[in-house]
Amino acid sequence: MTIVLRRVTADDWATWRPVRLAALADAPDAFGSRLDDWREAPEHRWRTRLSVPGAIDLLAVDTDSGDGRAIGMASGVPVADAPHRTELISMWVDPGGRRRGVARLLIDAVAAWAAGYGAHELVLSVMPDNRDAREAYARTGFSVADEPGDLLPDGRRELVMRRDLEERP
Ligand SMILES: CC(C)(COP(=O)(O)OP(=O)(O)OC[C@H]1O[C@@H](n2cnc3c(N)ncnc32)[C@H](O)[C@@H]1OP(=O)(O)O)[C@@H](O)C(=O)NCCC(=O)NCCS
């Protein structure tokens, strides 16, 4: 498996769409968005999602697959009112490509991009019972932040994790 990261824009919405729909179908409990809300979404909604000012949207493409299939994705978006924070969202790797470093590649690319724009920390929200993702984030430099995540319908809260982007001595 040879992975190349590709940055996409609104004009790539038709390429990004099936990957995002696959993620929502595969891991419905991992994301705030629902498959049913996006399955029939018109072009302009996809374009809007891929047009967040100051954001980066990446696809991980397996160049060994004949069709150059995208097997993973991640995005970095600025956090409103927190200029030194970037949020990692939409993180997903196809089940067939997991545990081979694809998420690590995506996360490191978003982190490098964010640091290049002056961000000091990369943050994310993860469902408290998403053990695989929590483990992957812990292995890629994130630790649990001392701040409450969003409230979930069942009364629990999302977990906030953060990774320091400042240069270490
Ligand atoms: C979480 C997810 C993105 C990880 O993707 P991945 O490509 O398998 O992760 P990587 O192979 O890059 O792993 C990164 C590190 O985490 C570890 N890791 C990954 N998955 C793990 C798991 N299930 N259990 C324990 N460790 C795990 C890897 O061993 C690796 O550490 P290492 O480099 O020190 O060996 C993937 O499981 C996924 O898409 N899950 C469903 C969607 C989801 O939950 N997204 C997160 C929403 S917040």
GROMACS .gro file of C-alpha atoms and ligand atoms in nm:
model
  217
    1MET     CA    1   0.000   0.000   0.000
    2THR     CA    2   0.152   0.333  -0.109
    3ILE     CA    3  -0.031   0.630   0.032
    4VAL     CA    4  -0.027   0.977  -0.117
    5LEU     CA    5  -0.211   1.263   0.054
    6ARG     CA    6  -0.413   1.485  -0.169
    7ARG     CA    7  -0.554   1.823  -0.068
    8VAL     CA    8  -0.903   1.876  -0.203
    9THR     CA    9  -1.113   2.185  -0.264
   10ALA     CA   10  -1.479   2.253  -0.336
   11ASP     CA   11  -1.421   2.155  -0.699
   12ASP     CA   12  -1.331   1.805  -0.579
   13TRP     CA   13  -1.666   1.759  -0.403
   14ALA     CA   14  -1.765   1.463  -0.624
   15THR     CA   15  -1.444   1.280  -0.530
   16TRP     CA   16  -1.471   1.363  -0.157
   17ARG     CA   17  -1.842   1.280  -0.133
   18PRO     CA   18  -1.822   0.897  -0.164
   19VAL     CA   19  -1.538   0.880   0.088
   20ARG     CA   20  -1.732   1.087   0.341
   21LEU     CA   21  -2.048   0.882   0.283
   22ALA     CA   22  -1.844   0.561   0.333
   23ALA     CA   23  -1.711   0.702   0.661
   24LEU     CA   24  -2.059   0.795   0.786
   25ALA     CA   25  -2.193   0.451   0.688
   26ASP     CA   26  -1.901   0.265   0.844
   27ALA     CA   27  -1.878   0.453   1.172
   28PRO     CA   28  -2.218   0.614   1.241
   29ASP     CA   29  -2.146   0.656   1.610
   30ALA     CA   30  -1.810   0.826   1.560
   31PHE     CA   31  -1.931   1.145   1.395
   32GLY     CA   32  -2.168   1.429   1.471
   33SER     CA   33  -2.301   1.416   1.115
   34ARG     CA   34  -2.550   1.151   1.009
   35LEU     CA   35  -2.548   0.953   0.686
   36ASP     CA   36  -2.917   1.032   0.631
   37ASP     CA   37  -2.842   1.405   0.645
   38TRP     CA   38  -2.582   1.379   0.371
   39ARG     CA   39  -2.684   1.092   0.142
   40GLU     CA   40  -2.906   1.312  -0.072
   41ALA     CA   41  -2.725   1.639  -0.008
   42PRO     CA   42  -2.706   1.862  -0.316
   43GLU     CA   43  -2.380   1.975  -0.469
   44HIS     CA   44  -2.386   2.315  -0.300
   45ARG     CA   45  -2.380   2.158   0.049
   46TRP     CA   46  -2.071   1.954  -0.038
   47ARG     CA   47  -1.907   2.260  -0.185
   48THR     CA   48  -1.987   2.460   0.129
   49ARG     CA   49  -1.837   2.187   0.351
   50LEU     CA   50  -1.519   2.201   0.143
   51SER     CA   51  -1.502   2.582   0.145
   52VAL     CA   52  -1.444   2.656   0.514
   53PRO     CA   53  -1.209   2.956   0.521
   54GLY     CA   54  -0.865   2.867   0.650
   55ALA     CA   55  -0.933   2.492   0.645
   56ILE     CA   56  -0.750   2.197   0.492
   57ASP     CA   57  -0.926   1.887   0.360
   58LEU     CA   58  -0.712   1.584   0.282
   59LEU     CA   59  -0.774   1.249   0.117
   60ALA     CA   60  -0.536   0.956   0.157
   61VAL     CA   61  -0.510   0.783  -0.180
   62ASP     CA   62  -0.374   0.431  -0.223
   63THR     CA   63  -0.169   0.460  -0.541
   64ASP     CA   64  -0.117   0.081  -0.553
   65SER     CA   65  -0.487   0.028  -0.614
   66GLY     CA   66  -0.556   0.037  -0.985
   67ASP     CA   67  -0.818   0.308  -0.953
   68GLY     CA   68  -0.625   0.532  -0.712
   69ARG     CA   69  -0.888   0.480  -0.448
   70ALA     CA   70  -0.912   0.716  -0.150
   71ILE     CA   71  -0.901   0.507   0.168
   72GLY     CA   72  -0.887   0.780   0.429
   73MET     CA   73  -0.963   1.139   0.505
   74ALA     CA   74  -0.909   1.413   0.759
   75SER     CA   75  -0.966   1.786   0.781
   76GLY     CA   76  -0.823   2.070   0.984
   77VAL     CA   77  -1.045   2.370   1.056
   78PRO     CA   78  -0.973   2.691   1.245
   79VAL     CA   79  -1.148   2.730   1.579
   80ALA     CA   80  -1.361   3.044   1.608
   81ASP     CA   81  -1.227   3.293   1.864
   82ALA     CA   82  -0.915   3.080   1.924
   83PRO     CA   83  -0.659   3.184   1.663
   84HIS     CA   84  -0.392   2.946   1.791
   85ARG     CA   85  -0.618   2.641   1.773
   86THR     CA   86  -0.692   2.414   1.482
   87GLU     CA   87  -0.948   2.135   1.509
   88LEU     CA   88  -0.902   1.794   1.352
   89ILE     CA   89  -1.234   1.668   1.214
   90SER     CA   90  -1.376   1.406   0.973
   91MET     CA   91  -1.099   1.155   1.058
   92TRP     CA   92  -1.160   0.819   0.896
   93VAL     CA   93  -0.965   0.530   0.746
   94ASP     CA   94  -1.126   0.247   0.550
   95PRO     CA   95  -1.140  -0.067   0.770
   96GLY     CA   96  -0.925  -0.256   0.514
   97GLY     CA   97  -0.646   0.000   0.549
   98ARG     CA   98  -0.633   0.040   0.925
   99ARG     CA   99  -0.336  -0.011   1.158
  100ARG     CA  100  -0.092   0.073   0.878
  101GLY     CA  101  -0.017   0.432   0.964
  102VAL     CA  102  -0.270   0.606   0.737
  103ALA     CA  103  -0.429   0.806   1.020
  104ARG     CA  104  -0.083   0.896   1.149
  105LEU     CA  105   0.009   1.033   0.804
  106LEU     CA  106  -0.310   1.237   0.784
  107ILE     CA  107  -0.280   1.369   1.138
  108ASP     CA  108   0.084   1.465   1.096
  109ALA     CA  109   0.001   1.645   0.770
  110VAL     CA  110  -0.280   1.844   0.932
  111ALA     CA  111  -0.054   1.919   1.230
  112ALA     CA  112   0.230   2.041   1.005
  113TRP     CA  113  -0.010   2.255   0.804
  114ALA     CA  114  -0.164   2.405   1.119
  115ALA     CA  115   0.176   2.476   1.274
  116GLY     CA  116   0.279   2.643   0.950
  117TYR     CA  117  -0.014   2.880   0.989
  118GLY     CA  118   0.083   2.968   1.345
  119ALA     CA  119  -0.145   2.734   1.538
  120HIS     CA  120  -0.009   2.620   1.872
  121GLU     CA  121  -0.239   2.328   1.927
  122LEU     CA  122  -0.443   2.074   1.738
  123VAL     CA  123  -0.761   1.973   1.917
  124LEU     CA  124  -1.030   1.717   1.849
  125SER     CA  125  -1.348   1.577   1.998
  126VAL     CA  126  -1.400   1.204   2.023
  127MET     CA  127  -1.687   0.996   2.157
  128PRO     CA  128  -1.589   0.871   2.502
  129ASP     CA  129  -1.651   0.507   2.407
  130ASN     CA  130  -1.458   0.520   2.076
  131ARG     CA  131  -1.166   0.323   2.212
  132ASP     CA  132  -0.994   0.262   1.877
  133ALA     CA  133  -0.984   0.631   1.794
  134ARG     CA  134  -0.879   0.731   2.146
  135GLU     CA  135  -0.596   0.481   2.130
  136ALA     CA  136  -0.489   0.601   1.785
  137TYR     CA  137  -0.493   0.964   1.901
  138ALA     CA  138  -0.296   0.880   2.215
  139ARG     CA  139  -0.038   0.705   1.994
  140THR     CA  140  -0.011   1.009   1.767
  141GLY     CA  141   0.066   1.267   2.032
  142PHE     CA  142  -0.274   1.369   2.172
  143SER     CA  143  -0.366   1.374   2.537
  144VAL     CA  144  -0.701   1.432   2.705
  145ALA     CA  145  -0.760   1.803   2.757
  146ASP     CA  146  -0.889   1.940   3.083
  147GLU     CA  147  -1.202   2.092   2.931
  148PRO     CA  148  -1.557   1.966   2.888
  149GLY     CA  149  -1.660   1.839   2.548
  150ASP     CA  150  -2.001   1.890   2.391
  151LEU     CA  151  -2.295   1.737   2.573
  152LEU     CA  152  -2.431   1.419   2.413
  153PRO     CA  153  -2.803   1.329   2.403
  154ASP     CA  154  -2.750   1.059   2.666
  155GLY     CA  155  -2.596   1.305   2.912
  156ARG     CA  156  -2.234   1.207   2.854
  157ARG     CA  157  -1.986   1.447   2.701
  158GLU     CA  158  -1.751   1.418   2.409
  159LEU     CA  159  -1.389   1.394   2.509
  160VAL     CA  160  -1.157   1.676   2.403
  161MET     CA  161  -0.801   1.579   2.316
  162ARG     CA  162  -0.513   1.811   2.226
  163ARG     CA  163  -0.171   1.792   2.068
  164ASP     CA  164   0.089   2.058   2.126
  165LEU     CA  165   0.220   2.204   1.800
  166GLU     CA  166   0.482   2.432   1.946
  167GLU     CA  167   0.840   2.343   1.871
  168ARG     CA  168   0.997   2.138   2.142
  169PRO     CA  169   1.355   2.197   2.249
  170LIG     C1  170  -0.931   0.589   1.438
  170LIG     C2  171  -0.880   0.555   1.298
  170LIG     C3  172  -0.886   0.680   1.212
  170LIG     C4  173  -0.733   0.507   1.307
  170LIG     O1  174  -0.686   0.489   1.173
  170LIG     P1  175  -0.558   0.398   1.139
  170LIG     O2  176  -0.514   0.428   1.001
  170LIG     O3  177  -0.591   0.258   1.172
  170LIG     O4  178  -0.448   0.451   1.243
  170LIG     P2  179  -0.289   0.434   1.228
  170LIG     O5  180  -0.259   0.301   1.165
  170LIG     O6  181  -0.230   0.554   1.164
  170LIG     O7  182  -0.249   0.428   1.377
  170LIG     C5  183  -0.193   0.537   1.450
  170LIG     C6  184  -0.143   0.480   1.581
  170LIG     O8  185  -0.253   0.436   1.659
  170LIG     C7  186  -0.249   0.297   1.680
  170LIG     N1  187  -0.382   0.243   1.661
  170LIG     C8  188  -0.461   0.261   1.555
  170LIG     N2  189  -0.577   0.197   1.571
  170LIG     C9  190  -0.569   0.138   1.693
  170LIG    C10  191  -0.655   0.054   1.767
  170LIG     N3  192  -0.774   0.018   1.720
  170LIG     N4  193  -0.614   0.009   1.889
  170LIG    C11  194  -0.493   0.043   1.936
  170LIG     N5  195  -0.405   0.122   1.869
  170LIG    C12  196  -0.444   0.167   1.751
  170LIG    C13  197  -0.154   0.243   1.576
  170LIG     O9  198  -0.092   0.123   1.618
  170LIG    C14  199  -0.059   0.356   1.560
  170LIG    O10  200   0.040   0.359   1.659
  170LIG     P3  201   0.191   0.326   1.623
  170LIG    O11  202   0.224   0.408   1.499
  170LIG    O12  203   0.266   0.371   1.741
  170LIG    O13  204   0.192   0.180   1.595
  170LIG    C15  205  -0.964   0.441   1.235
  170LIG    O14  206  -0.971   0.334   1.325
  170LIG    C16  207  -1.106   0.484   1.196
  170LIG    O15  208  -1.127   0.537   1.088
  170LIG     N6  209  -1.206   0.456   1.283
  170LIG    C17  210  -1.347   0.483   1.251
  170LIG    C18  211  -1.377   0.632   1.241
  170LIG    C19  212  -1.341   0.705   1.368
  170LIG    O16  213  -1.360   0.656   1.478
  170LIG     N7  214  -1.289   0.829   1.350
  170LIG    C20  215  -1.251   0.914   1.460
  170LIG    C21  216  -1.359   1.012   1.489
  170LIG     S1  217  -1.315   1.116   1.627
   0.00000   0.00000   0.00000
